[in-house]
mmCIF file of C-alpha atoms in Angstrom:
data_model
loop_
_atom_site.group_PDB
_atom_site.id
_atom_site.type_symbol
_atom_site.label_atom_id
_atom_site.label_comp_id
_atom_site.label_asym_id
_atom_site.label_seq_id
_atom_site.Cartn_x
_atom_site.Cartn_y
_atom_site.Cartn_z
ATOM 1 C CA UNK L 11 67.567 106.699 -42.357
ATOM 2 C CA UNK L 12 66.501 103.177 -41.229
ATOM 3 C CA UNK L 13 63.022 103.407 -39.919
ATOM 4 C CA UNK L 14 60.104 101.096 -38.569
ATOM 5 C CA UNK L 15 56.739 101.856 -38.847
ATOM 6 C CA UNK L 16 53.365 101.161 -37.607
ATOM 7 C CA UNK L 17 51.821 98.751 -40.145
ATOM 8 C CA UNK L 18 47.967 98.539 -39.674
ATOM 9 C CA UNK L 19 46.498 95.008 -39.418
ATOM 10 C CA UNK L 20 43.169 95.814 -38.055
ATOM 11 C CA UNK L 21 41.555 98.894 -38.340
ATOM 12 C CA UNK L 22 38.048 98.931 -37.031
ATOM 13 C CA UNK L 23 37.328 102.246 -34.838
ATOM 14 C CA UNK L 24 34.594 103.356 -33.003
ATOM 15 C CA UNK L 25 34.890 107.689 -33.960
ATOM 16 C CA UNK L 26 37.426 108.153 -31.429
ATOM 17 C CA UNK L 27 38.715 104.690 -29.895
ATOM 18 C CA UNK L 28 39.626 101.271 -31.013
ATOM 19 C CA UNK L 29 42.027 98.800 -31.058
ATOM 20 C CA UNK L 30 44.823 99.692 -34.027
ATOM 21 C CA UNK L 31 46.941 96.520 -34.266
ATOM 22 C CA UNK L 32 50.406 97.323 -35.956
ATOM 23 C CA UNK L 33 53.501 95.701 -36.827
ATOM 24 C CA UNK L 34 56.522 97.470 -37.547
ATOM 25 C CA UNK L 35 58.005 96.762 -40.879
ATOM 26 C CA UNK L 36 61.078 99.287 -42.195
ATOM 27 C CA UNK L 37 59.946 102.224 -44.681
ATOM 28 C CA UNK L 38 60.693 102.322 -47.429
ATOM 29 C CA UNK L 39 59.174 104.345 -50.856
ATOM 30 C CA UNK L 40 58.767 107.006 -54.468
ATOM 31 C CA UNK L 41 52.600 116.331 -59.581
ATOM 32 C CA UNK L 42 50.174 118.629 -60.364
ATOM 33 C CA UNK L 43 50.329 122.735 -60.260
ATOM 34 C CA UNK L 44 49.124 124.369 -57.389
ATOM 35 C CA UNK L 45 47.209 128.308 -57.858
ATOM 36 C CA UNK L 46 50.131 131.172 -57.360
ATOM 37 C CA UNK L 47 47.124 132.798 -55.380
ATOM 38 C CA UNK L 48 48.318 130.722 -52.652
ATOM 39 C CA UNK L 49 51.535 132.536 -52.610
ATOM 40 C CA UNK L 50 51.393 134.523 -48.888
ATOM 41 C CA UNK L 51 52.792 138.092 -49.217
ATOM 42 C CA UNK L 52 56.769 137.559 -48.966
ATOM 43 C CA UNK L 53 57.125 140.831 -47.099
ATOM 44 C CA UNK L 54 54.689 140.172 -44.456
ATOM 45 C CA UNK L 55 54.527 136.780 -42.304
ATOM 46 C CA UNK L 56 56.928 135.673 -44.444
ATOM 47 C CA UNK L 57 59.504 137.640 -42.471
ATOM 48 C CA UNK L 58 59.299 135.754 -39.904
ATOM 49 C CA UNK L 59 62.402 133.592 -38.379
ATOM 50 C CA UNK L 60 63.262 130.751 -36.503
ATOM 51 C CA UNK L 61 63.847 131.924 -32.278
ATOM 52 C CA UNK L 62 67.068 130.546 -31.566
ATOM 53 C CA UNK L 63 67.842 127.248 -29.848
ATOM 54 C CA UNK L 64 64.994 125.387 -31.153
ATOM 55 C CA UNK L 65 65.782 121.754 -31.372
ATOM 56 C CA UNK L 66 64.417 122.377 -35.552
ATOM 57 C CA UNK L 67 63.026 124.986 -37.000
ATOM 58 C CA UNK L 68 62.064 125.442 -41.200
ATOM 59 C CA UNK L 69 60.356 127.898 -42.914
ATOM 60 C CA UNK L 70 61.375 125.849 -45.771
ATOM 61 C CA UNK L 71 62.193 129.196 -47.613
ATOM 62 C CA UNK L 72 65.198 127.925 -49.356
ATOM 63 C CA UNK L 73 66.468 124.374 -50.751
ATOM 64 C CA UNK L 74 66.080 121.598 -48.424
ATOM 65 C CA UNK L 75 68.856 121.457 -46.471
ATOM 66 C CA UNK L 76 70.520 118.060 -46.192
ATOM 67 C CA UNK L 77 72.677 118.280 -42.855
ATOM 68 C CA UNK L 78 69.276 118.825 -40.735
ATOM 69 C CA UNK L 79 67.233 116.841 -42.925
ATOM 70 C CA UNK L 80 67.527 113.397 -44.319
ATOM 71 C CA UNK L 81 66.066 113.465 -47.862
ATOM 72 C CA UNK L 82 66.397 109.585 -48.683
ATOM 73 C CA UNK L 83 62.488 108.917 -48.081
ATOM 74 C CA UNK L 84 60.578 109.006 -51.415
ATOM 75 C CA UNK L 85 59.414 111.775 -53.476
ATOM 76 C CA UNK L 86 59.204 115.552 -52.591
ATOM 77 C CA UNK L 87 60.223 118.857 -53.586
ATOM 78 C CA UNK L 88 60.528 122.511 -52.242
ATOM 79 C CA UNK L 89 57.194 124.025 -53.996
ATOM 80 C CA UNK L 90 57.686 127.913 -54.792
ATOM 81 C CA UNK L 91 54.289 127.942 -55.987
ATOM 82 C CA UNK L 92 52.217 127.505 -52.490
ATOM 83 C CA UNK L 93 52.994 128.519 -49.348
ATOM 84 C CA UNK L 94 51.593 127.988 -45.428
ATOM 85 C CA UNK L 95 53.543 131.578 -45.028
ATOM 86 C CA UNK L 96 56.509 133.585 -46.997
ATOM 87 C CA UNK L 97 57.265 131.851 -50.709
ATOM 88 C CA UNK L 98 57.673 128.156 -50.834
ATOM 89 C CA UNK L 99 56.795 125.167 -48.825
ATOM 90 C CA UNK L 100 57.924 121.338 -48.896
ATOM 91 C CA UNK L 101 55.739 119.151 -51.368
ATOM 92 C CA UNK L 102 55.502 115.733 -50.812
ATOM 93 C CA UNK L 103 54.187 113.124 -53.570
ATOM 94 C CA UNK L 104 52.695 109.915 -53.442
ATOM 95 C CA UNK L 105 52.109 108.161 -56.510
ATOM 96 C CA UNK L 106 49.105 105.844 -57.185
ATOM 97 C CA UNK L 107 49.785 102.601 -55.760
ATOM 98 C CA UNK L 108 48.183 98.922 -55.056
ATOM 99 C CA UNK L 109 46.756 97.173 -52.079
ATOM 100 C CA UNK L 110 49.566 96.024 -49.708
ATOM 101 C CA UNK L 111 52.426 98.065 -51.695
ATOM 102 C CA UNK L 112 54.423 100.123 -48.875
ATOM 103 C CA UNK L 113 54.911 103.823 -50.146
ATOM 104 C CA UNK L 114 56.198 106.875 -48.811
ATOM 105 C CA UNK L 115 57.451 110.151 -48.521
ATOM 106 C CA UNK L 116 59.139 112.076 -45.961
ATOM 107 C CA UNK L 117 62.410 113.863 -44.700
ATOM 108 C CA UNK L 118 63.981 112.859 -40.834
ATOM 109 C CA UNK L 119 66.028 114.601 -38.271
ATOM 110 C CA UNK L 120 67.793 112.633 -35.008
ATOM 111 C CA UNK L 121 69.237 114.936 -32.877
ATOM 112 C CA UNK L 122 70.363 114.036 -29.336
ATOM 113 C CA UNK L 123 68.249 116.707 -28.068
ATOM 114 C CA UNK L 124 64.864 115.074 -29.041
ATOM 115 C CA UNK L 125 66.387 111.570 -27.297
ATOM 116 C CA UNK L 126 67.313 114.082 -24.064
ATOM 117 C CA UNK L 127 63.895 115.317 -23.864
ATOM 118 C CA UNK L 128 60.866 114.370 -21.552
ATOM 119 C CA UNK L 129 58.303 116.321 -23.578
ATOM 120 C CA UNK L 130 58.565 117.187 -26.917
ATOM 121 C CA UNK L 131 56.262 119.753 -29.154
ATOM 122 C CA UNK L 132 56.411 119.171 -32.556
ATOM 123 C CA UNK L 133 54.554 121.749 -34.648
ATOM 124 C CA UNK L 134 54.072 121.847 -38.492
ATOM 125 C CA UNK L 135 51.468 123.220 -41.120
ATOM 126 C CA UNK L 136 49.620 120.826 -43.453
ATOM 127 C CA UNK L 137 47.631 121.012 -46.992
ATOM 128 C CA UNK L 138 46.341 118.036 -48.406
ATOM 129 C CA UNK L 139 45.004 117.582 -51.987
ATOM 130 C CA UNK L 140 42.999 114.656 -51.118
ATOM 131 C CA UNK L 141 43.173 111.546 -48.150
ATOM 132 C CA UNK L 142 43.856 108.551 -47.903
ATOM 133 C CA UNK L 143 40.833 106.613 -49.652
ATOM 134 C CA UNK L 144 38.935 103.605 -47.964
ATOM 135 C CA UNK L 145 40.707 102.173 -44.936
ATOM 136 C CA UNK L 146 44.402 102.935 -45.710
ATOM 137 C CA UNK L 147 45.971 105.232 -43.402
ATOM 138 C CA UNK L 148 49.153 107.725 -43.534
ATOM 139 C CA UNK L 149 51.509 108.301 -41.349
ATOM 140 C CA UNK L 150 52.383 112.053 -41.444
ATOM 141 C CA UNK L 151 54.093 113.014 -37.375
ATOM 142 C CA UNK L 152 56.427 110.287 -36.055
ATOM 143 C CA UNK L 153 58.687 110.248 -33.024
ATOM 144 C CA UNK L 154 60.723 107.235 -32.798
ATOM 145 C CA UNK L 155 64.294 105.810 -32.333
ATOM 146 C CA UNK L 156 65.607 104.914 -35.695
ATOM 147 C CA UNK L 157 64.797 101.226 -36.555
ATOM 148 C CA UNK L 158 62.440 100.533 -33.080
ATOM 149 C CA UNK L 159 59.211 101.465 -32.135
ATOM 150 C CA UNK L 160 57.525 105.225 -32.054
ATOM 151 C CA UNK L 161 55.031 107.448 -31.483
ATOM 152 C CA UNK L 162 52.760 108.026 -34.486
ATOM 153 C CA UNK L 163 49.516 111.215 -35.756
ATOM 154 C CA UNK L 164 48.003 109.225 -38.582
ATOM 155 C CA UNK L 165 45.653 110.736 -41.433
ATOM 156 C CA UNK L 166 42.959 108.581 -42.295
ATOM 157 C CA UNK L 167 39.901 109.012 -44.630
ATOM 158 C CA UNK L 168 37.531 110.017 -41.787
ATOM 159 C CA UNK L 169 39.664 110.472 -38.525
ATOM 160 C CA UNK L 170 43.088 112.187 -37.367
ATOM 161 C CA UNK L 171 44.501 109.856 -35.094
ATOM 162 C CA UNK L 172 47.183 109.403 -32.645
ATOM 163 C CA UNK L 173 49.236 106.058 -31.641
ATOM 164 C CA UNK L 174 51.452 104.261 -29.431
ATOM 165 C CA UNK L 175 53.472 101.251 -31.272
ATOM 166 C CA UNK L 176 54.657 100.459 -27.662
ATOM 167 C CA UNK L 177 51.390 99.474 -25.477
ATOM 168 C CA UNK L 178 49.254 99.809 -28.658
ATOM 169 C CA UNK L 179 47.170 102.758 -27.649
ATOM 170 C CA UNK L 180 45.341 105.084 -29.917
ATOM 171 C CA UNK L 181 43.121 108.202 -29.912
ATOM 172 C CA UNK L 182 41.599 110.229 -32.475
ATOM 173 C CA UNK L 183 39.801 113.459 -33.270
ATOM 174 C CA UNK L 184 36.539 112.103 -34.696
ATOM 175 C CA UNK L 185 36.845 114.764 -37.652
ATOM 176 C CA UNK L 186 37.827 114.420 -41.267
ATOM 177 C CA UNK L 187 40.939 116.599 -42.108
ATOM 178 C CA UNK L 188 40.413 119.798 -44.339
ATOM 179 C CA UNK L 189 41.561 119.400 -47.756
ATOM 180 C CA UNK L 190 43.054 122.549 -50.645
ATOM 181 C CA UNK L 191 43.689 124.718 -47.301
ATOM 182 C CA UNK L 192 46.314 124.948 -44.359
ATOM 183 C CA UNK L 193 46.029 123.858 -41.235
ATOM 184 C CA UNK L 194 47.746 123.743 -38.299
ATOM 185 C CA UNK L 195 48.602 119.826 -35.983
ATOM 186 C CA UNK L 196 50.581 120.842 -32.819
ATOM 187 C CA UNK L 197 51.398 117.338 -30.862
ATOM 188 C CA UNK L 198 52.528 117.822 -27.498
ATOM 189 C CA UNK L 199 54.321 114.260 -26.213
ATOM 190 C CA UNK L 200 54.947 113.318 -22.858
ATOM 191 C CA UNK L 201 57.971 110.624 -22.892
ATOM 192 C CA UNK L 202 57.922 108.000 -20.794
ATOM 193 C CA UNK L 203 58.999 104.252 -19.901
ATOM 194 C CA UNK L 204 56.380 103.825 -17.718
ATOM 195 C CA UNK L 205 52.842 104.217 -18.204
ATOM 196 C CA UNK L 206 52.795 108.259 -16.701
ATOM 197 C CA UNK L 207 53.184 109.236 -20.769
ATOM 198 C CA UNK L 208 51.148 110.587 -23.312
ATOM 199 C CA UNK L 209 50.422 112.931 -26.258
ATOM 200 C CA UNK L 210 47.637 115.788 -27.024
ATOM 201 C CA UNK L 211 47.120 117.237 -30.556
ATOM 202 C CA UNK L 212 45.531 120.875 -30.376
ATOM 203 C CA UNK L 213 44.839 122.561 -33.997
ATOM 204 C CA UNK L 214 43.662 125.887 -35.553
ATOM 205 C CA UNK L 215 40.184 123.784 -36.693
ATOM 206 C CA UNK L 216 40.341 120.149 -35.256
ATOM 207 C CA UNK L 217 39.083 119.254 -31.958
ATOM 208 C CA UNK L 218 41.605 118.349 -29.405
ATOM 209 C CA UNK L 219 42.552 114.587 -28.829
ATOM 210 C CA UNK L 220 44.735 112.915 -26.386
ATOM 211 C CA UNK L 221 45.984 109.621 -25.448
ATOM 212 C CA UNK L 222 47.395 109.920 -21.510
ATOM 213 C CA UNK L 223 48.498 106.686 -19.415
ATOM 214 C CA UNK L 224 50.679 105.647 -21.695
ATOM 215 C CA UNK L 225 54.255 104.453 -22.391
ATOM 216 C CA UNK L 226 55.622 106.406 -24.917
ATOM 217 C CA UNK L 227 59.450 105.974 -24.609
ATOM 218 C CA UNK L 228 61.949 103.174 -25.312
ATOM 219 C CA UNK L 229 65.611 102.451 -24.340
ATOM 220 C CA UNK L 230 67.594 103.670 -25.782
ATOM 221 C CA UNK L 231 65.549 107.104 -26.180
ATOM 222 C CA UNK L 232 63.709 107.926 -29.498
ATOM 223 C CA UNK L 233 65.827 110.588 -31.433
ATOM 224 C CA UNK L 234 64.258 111.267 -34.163
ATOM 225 C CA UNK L 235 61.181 113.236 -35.845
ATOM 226 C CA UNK L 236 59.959 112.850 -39.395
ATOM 227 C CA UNK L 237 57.146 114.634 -41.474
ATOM 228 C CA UNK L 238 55.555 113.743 -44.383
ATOM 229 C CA UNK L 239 53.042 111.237 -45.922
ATOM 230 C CA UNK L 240 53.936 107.418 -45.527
ATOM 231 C CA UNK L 241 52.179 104.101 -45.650
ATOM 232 C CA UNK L 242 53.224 100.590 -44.642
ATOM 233 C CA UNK L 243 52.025 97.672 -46.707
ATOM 234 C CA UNK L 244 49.505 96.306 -43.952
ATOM 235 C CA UNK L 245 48.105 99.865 -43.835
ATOM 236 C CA UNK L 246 47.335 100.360 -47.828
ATOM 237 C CA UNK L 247 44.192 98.150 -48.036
ATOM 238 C CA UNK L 248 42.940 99.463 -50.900
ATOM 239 C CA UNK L 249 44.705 100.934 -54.099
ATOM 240 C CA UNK L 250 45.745 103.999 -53.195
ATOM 241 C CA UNK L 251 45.518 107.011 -55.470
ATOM 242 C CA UNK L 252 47.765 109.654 -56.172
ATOM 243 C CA UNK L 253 48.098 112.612 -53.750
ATOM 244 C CA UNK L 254 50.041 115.524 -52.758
ATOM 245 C CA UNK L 255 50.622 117.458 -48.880
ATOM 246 C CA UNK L 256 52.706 120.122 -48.183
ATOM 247 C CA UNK L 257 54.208 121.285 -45.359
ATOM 248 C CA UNK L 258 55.129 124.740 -43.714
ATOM 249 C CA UNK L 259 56.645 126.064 -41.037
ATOM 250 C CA UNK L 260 57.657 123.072 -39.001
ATOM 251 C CA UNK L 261 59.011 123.457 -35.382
ATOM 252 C CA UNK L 262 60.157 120.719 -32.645
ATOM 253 C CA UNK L 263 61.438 121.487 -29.094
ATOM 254 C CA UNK L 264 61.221 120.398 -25.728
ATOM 255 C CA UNK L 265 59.843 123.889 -24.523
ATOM 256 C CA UNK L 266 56.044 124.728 -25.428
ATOM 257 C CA UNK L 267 55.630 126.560 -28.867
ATOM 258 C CA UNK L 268 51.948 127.450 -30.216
ATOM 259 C CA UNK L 269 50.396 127.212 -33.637
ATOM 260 C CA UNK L 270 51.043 131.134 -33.633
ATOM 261 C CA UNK L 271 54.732 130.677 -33.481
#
């Protein structure tokens, strides 16, 4: 998967604006044990499936599955030891790296149904081990067109934050993200070439945060949807030290779904 990603040159923010200047540059990339305790009971939520015609839908309760998923972006691993829900959940791994090194780790899926769509929901569970440290920031939601410019929910050492590679708009929740416990990002995304787009973030414990007015679409349409920690080299200011997030129970589709689903 050929991708380009928002590379951070400036990244001064008042708690919930600012000016994020990015370049796109293509991504590239590369454990510890978690507590079984984490382990959800396997006979209760865990039974759970996927409604049918969702554009995706993983539980991640078996191997990752390489014809909806492409697994060329860095390190990761199906973790049987911690779990949003049900038995396992995807582990991604980044290791310790220096200033201005790009790193990553992630898994992709294009489908002609997320390029056909006008709004898109993209759901997925998170647990982090620790963030980002001083003023680097991760990439962990994108929408985008393989190889052009996207639609981006950043993690950053004291914000969650969308943003717009196209008109270079940005929005954030002005809270730090919890750490050693799930939680759940639900990004709603209005497409548009035109400035009538735009993208909301609810959560089970972060504040709702929005960016609207915005153009949020190229041509040819954006197609695919990737998950999973990532950093361009103009976004890794500082050495970065190793860390871990998982992710559960991912869903995208271009009808509403809910945390709950």
């Amino acid at each position: 998967m050929t991708r380009m990603v928002a590379a951070l040159a400036i990244f001064a923010l008042a708690p919930a604006c600012g000016r994020l200047e990015f370049a796109p540059v293509p991504r590239d990339s590369d454990t510890d044990s978690a507590d079984d305790s984490d382990v959800e009971d396997a006979t209760g939520d865990a039974a759970a499936a996927c409604s049918p015609g969702l554009i995706v839908c993983d539980l991640f309760e078996a191997p990752i599955d390489s014809l909806r998923w492409d697994i060329s972006g860095g390190t990761f691993n199906l973790d049987t030891t911690i779990a949003h829900r049900g038995a396992s959940s995807v582990r991604f791994s980044i290791p310790a790296t220096p200033a201005g090194t790009q790193v990553g780790s992630y898994i992709g899926h294009t489908d002609p149904a997320i390029a056909a769509a006008s709004q898109l929901w993209t759901r997925a569970w998170v647990r982090m081990s620790a963030l980002p440290t001083s003023t680097n920031a991760a990439e962990l939601l994108v929408v985008q067109r393989s190889g052009a410019l996207g639609n981006f929910v950043f993690i950053r050492n004291n914000d969650v934050q969308l943003y717009h590679q196209i008109d270079l708009q940005n929005g954030g929740a002005s809270v730090v993200a919890p750490l050693d416990t799930w939680f759940c990002l639900l990004w709603r995304l209005t497409l548009s070439t035109t400035n009538t787009g735009g993208s909301v973030v609810t959560s089970d414990v972060l504040p709702t945060f929005a960016i609207s007015n915005s153009i949020t679409q190229t041509s040819p349409a954006m197609d695919n949807v990737s998950f999973g920690p990532f950093f361009a080299t103009n976004n890794i200011d500082e050495p970065q030290p190793a860390f871990d997030v998982w992710i559960d129970d991912v869903i995208v589709d271009d009808a509403p779904v809910t945390c709950a689903d």
